[in-house]
mmCIF file of C-alpha atoms and ligand atoms in Angstrom:
data_model
loop_
_atom_site.group_PDB
_atom_site.id
_atom_site.type_symbol
_atom_site.label_atom_id
_atom_site.label_comp_id
_atom_site.label_asym_id
_atom_site.label_seq_id
_atom_site.Cartn_x
_atom_site.Cartn_y
_atom_site.Cartn_z
ATOM 1 C CA MET E 1 31.913 -62.893 -37.097
ATOM 2 C CA THR E 2 32.490 -65.195 -34.294
ATOM 3 C CA TYR E 3 29.658 -66.643 -32.196
ATOM 4 C CA GLU E 4 30.332 -64.476 -29.242
ATOM 5 C CA GLU E 5 30.631 -61.253 -31.473
ATOM 6 C CA LEU E 6 27.209 -62.414 -33.220
ATOM 7 C CA VAL E 7 25.489 -62.904 -29.783
ATOM 8 C CA LYS E 8 26.809 -59.449 -28.274
ATOM 9 C CA GLU E 9 25.304 -57.864 -31.742
ATOM 10 C CA PHE E 10 22.204 -59.786 -31.324
ATOM 11 C CA LEU E 11 21.771 -58.338 -27.554
ATOM 12 C CA ALA E 12 22.584 -54.915 -28.390
ATOM 13 C CA VAL E 13 19.776 -55.091 -30.926
ATOM 14 C CA VAL E 14 17.573 -56.473 -28.578
ATOM 15 C CA GLU E 15 18.180 -53.646 -26.243
ATOM 16 C CA LEU E 16 17.326 -50.957 -29.139
ATOM 17 C CA VAL E 17 13.850 -53.009 -29.877
ATOM 18 C CA ARG E 18 13.192 -52.805 -26.040
ATOM 19 C CA LEU E 19 13.457 -48.700 -25.988
ATOM 20 C CA GLU E 20 11.923 -47.912 -29.176
ATOM 21 C CA ALA E 21 9.177 -50.255 -28.251
ATOM 22 C CA TYR E 22 8.531 -48.519 -25.068
ATOM 23 C CA ALA E 23 8.947 -44.872 -27.037
ATOM 24 C CA THR E 24 6.013 -46.164 -29.550
ATOM 25 C CA THR E 25 3.887 -48.112 -27.274
ATOM 26 C CA GLY E 26 4.162 -46.137 -24.274
ATOM 27 C CA TYR E 27 4.788 -49.535 -22.419
ATOM 28 C CA GLU E 28 7.893 -50.757 -20.986
ATOM 29 C CA TRP E 29 9.229 -54.081 -22.332
ATOM 30 C CA MET E 30 11.143 -56.681 -20.718
ATOM 31 C CA VAL E 31 12.670 -60.206 -21.291
ATOM 32 C CA VAL E 32 10.640 -63.081 -19.760
ATOM 33 C CA PRO E 33 12.271 -64.213 -16.489
ATOM 34 C CA LYS E 34 13.666 -67.561 -16.722
ATOM 35 C CA THR E 35 12.516 -68.919 -19.961
ATOM 36 C CA GLY E 36 12.681 -65.672 -22.165
ATOM 37 C CA ALA E 37 16.411 -65.535 -22.331
ATOM 38 C CA TYR E 38 19.112 -68.200 -22.849
ATOM 39 C CA ARG E 39 18.019 -71.817 -22.217
ATOM 40 C CA SER E 40 20.239 -74.858 -22.060
ATOM 41 C CA ILE E 41 19.750 -77.769 -24.288
ATOM 42 C CA LYS E 42 18.711 -79.693 -20.877
ATOM 43 C CA VAL E 43 16.252 -77.077 -19.880
ATOM 44 C CA GLN E 44 14.844 -76.786 -23.350
ATOM 45 C CA HIS E 45 14.333 -80.491 -23.331
ATOM 46 C CA GLY E 46 12.623 -80.202 -20.017
ATOM 47 C CA LEU E 47 10.354 -77.504 -21.448
ATOM 48 C CA PHE E 48 9.488 -79.388 -24.526
ATOM 49 C CA ILE E 49 8.552 -82.690 -22.486
ATOM 50 C CA GLN E 50 6.281 -80.429 -20.403
ATOM 51 C CA ALA E 51 4.268 -79.036 -23.476
ATOM 52 C CA HIS E 52 4.038 -82.756 -24.751
ATOM 53 C CA ASP E 53 2.812 -84.424 -21.957
ATOM 54 C CA GLY E 54 -1.230 -83.903 -22.210
ATOM 55 C CA LEU E 55 -1.472 -81.869 -18.915
ATOM 56 C CA ASP E 56 -2.935 -78.643 -18.048
ATOM 57 C CA ASN E 57 0.389 -76.574 -18.333
ATOM 58 C CA ASP E 58 -0.991 -73.320 -18.576
ATOM 59 C CA HIS E 59 -3.530 -73.801 -15.398
ATOM 60 C CA ASP E 60 -6.803 -72.573 -17.071
ATOM 61 C CA GLY E 61 -8.913 -75.664 -16.585
ATOM 62 C CA ALA E 62 -8.604 -77.471 -19.779
ATOM 63 C CA VAL E 63 -6.303 -79.533 -21.693
ATOM 64 C CA ASP E 64 -5.979 -78.034 -25.166
ATOM 65 C CA GLU E 65 -3.862 -76.625 -27.837
ATOM 66 C CA ALA E 66 -2.376 -73.817 -25.600
ATOM 67 C CA ASP E 67 -0.902 -76.107 -23.415
ATOM 68 C CA GLU E 68 1.619 -77.600 -25.908
ATOM 69 C CA ARG E 69 2.749 -73.609 -26.311
ATOM 70 C CA VAL E 70 5.478 -73.678 -23.749
ATOM 71 C CA THR E 71 7.839 -74.540 -26.628
ATOM 72 C CA ALA E 72 7.605 -76.930 -29.939
ATOM 73 C CA ALA E 73 11.351 -77.139 -29.843
ATOM 74 C CA ASP E 74 13.364 -80.035 -28.252
ATOM 75 C CA GLY E 75 16.989 -79.334 -26.916
ATOM 76 C CA GLY E 76 19.326 -77.763 -29.557
ATOM 77 C CA GLN E 77 16.141 -76.922 -31.818
ATOM 78 C CA SER E 78 15.517 -73.602 -30.452
ATOM 79 C CA PRO E 79 17.573 -70.348 -31.037
ATOM 80 C CA HIS E 80 17.252 -69.826 -27.395
ATOM 81 C CA ASN E 81 19.676 -72.750 -26.897
ATOM 82 C CA PHE E 82 22.398 -70.416 -29.052
ATOM 83 C CA ASP E 83 21.636 -67.262 -27.268
ATOM 84 C CA LEU E 84 20.085 -65.900 -30.134
ATOM 85 C CA ALA E 85 16.365 -65.243 -29.440
ATOM 86 C CA ARG E 86 14.476 -63.551 -26.837
ATOM 87 C CA ASP E 87 10.981 -63.314 -25.361
ATOM 88 C CA ILE E 88 10.115 -59.765 -24.631
ATOM 89 C CA VAL E 89 6.719 -58.521 -23.015
ATOM 90 C CA PRO E 90 5.335 -55.311 -22.110
ATOM 91 C CA LEU E 91 4.295 -54.136 -18.777
ATOM 92 C CA SER E 92 0.961 -52.844 -17.936
ATOM 93 C CA LYS E 93 2.518 -51.276 -15.182
ATOM 94 C CA PRO E 94 6.120 -51.747 -13.367
ATOM 95 C CA GLY E 95 6.463 -55.472 -12.874
ATOM 96 C CA ALA E 96 3.265 -56.499 -14.396
ATOM 97 C CA ILE E 97 3.498 -58.371 -17.243
ATOM 98 C CA TRP E 98 0.903 -57.887 -19.642
ATOM 99 C CA TRP E 99 0.527 -61.323 -21.429
ATOM 100 C CA GLN E 100 -2.961 -60.053 -22.481
ATOM 101 C CA ALA E 101 -1.857 -56.830 -24.192
ATOM 102 C CA PRO E 102 -3.916 -56.054 -27.461
ATOM 103 C CA GLU E 103 -2.727 -57.463 -30.730
ATOM 104 C CA GLY E 104 -1.552 -53.760 -31.936
ATOM 105 C CA VAL E 105 0.940 -53.539 -29.186
ATOM 106 C CA TRP E 106 2.489 -56.682 -29.993
ATOM 107 C CA HIS E 107 2.550 -55.900 -33.555
ATOM 108 C CA SER E 108 4.313 -52.491 -32.952
ATOM 109 C CA MET E 109 7.155 -54.422 -31.179
ATOM 110 C CA GLY E 110 7.245 -57.023 -34.008
ATOM 111 C CA ALA E 111 7.507 -54.267 -36.532
ATOM 112 C CA ILE E 112 10.799 -52.579 -34.920
ATOM 113 C CA ALA E 113 12.201 -55.911 -34.498
ATOM 114 C CA GLU E 114 11.897 -56.605 -38.251
ATOM 115 C CA LYS E 115 13.014 -53.296 -39.036
ATOM 116 C CA HIS E 116 16.471 -54.156 -37.379
ATOM 117 C CA GLY E 117 16.696 -57.269 -39.134
ATOM 118 C CA LEU E 118 15.414 -59.767 -36.520
ATOM 119 C CA VAL E 119 12.877 -62.368 -37.240
ATOM 120 C CA TRP E 120 9.515 -61.847 -35.291
ATOM 121 C CA GLY E 121 7.454 -64.798 -33.899
ATOM 122 C CA GLY E 122 4.220 -63.103 -34.643
ATOM 123 C CA HIS E 123 4.932 -63.745 -38.040
ATOM 124 C CA PHE E 124 5.469 -67.764 -37.633
ATOM 125 C CA LYS E 125 3.166 -69.899 -39.577
ATOM 126 C CA SER E 126 3.692 -72.704 -37.292
ATOM 127 C CA LEU E 127 2.959 -71.352 -34.130
ATOM 128 C CA TYR E 128 2.062 -67.829 -33.619
ATOM 129 C CA ASP E 129 4.512 -66.452 -30.650
ATOM 130 C CA ALA E 130 4.309 -62.734 -30.288
ATOM 131 C CA PRO E 131 6.859 -62.106 -27.497
ATOM 132 C CA HIS E 132 9.457 -63.928 -29.489
ATOM 133 C CA ILE E 133 12.265 -62.327 -31.516
ATOM 134 C CA GLU E 134 15.399 -64.047 -33.085
ATOM 135 C CA HIS E 135 18.606 -63.414 -34.969
ATOM 136 C CA PRO E 136 18.076 -64.752 -38.614
ATOM 137 C CA LYS E 137 20.819 -66.495 -38.784
ATOM 138 C CA TRP E 138 21.147 -68.838 -35.707
ATOM 139 C CA ARG E 139 20.387 -71.756 -37.552
ATOM 140 C CA GLU E 140 24.025 -71.478 -38.872
ATOM 141 C CA GLN E 141 25.432 -71.766 -35.528
ATOM 142 C CA GLN E 142 22.840 -74.677 -34.938
ATOM 143 C CA ALA E 143 24.678 -76.308 -37.926
ATOM 144 C CA LEU E 144 27.971 -75.541 -36.334
ATOM 145 C CA TRP E 145 26.923 -76.850 -33.314
ATOM 146 C CA LYS E 146 25.564 -80.258 -35.177
ATOM 147 C CA ALA E 147 28.874 -80.541 -36.470
ATOM 148 C CA GLY E 148 30.939 -80.250 -33.357
ATOM 149 C CA LYS E 149 32.541 -77.156 -34.120
ATOM 150 C CA LEU E 150 30.585 -75.054 -31.589
ATOM 151 C CA VAL E 151 30.524 -75.812 -28.003
ATOM 152 C CA LEU E 152 27.514 -74.527 -25.830
ATOM 153 C CA ALA E 153 28.162 -73.599 -22.272
HETATM 154 ZN ZN1 ZN I 1 11.063 -67.365 -27.774
#
């Protein structure tokens, strides 16, 4: 399978997950605008720097661990850089992202993603990342990229 075919297949599965998560939870799910889809290496690096700058990135009035959760990955280290990850979130009502949705809502989506063969960020040991779903073979593409055999747009 070519890289393009892999991405196309992944995006089709993400659509399935979104639709099934809607049917199961009763809430619509959308890809997080801007950062939730494809990220260039440059954009990823910017997020990484931001996450490690010791600032109150989530604007909750405290500098803590949550401020580093923008991303733990530098450019080229995230499946988002290979278009093989999406961050999807439930909507409490049309247009309103529900970041504070109960655990059960996230877990329903995660179980659906895993059923379809994706990796769910809710099961990451290093950093709980409930909205994150990724293709299990993205590291193979990363290896090709490192070897200069895959050029990213
Ligand atoms: Zn993600």
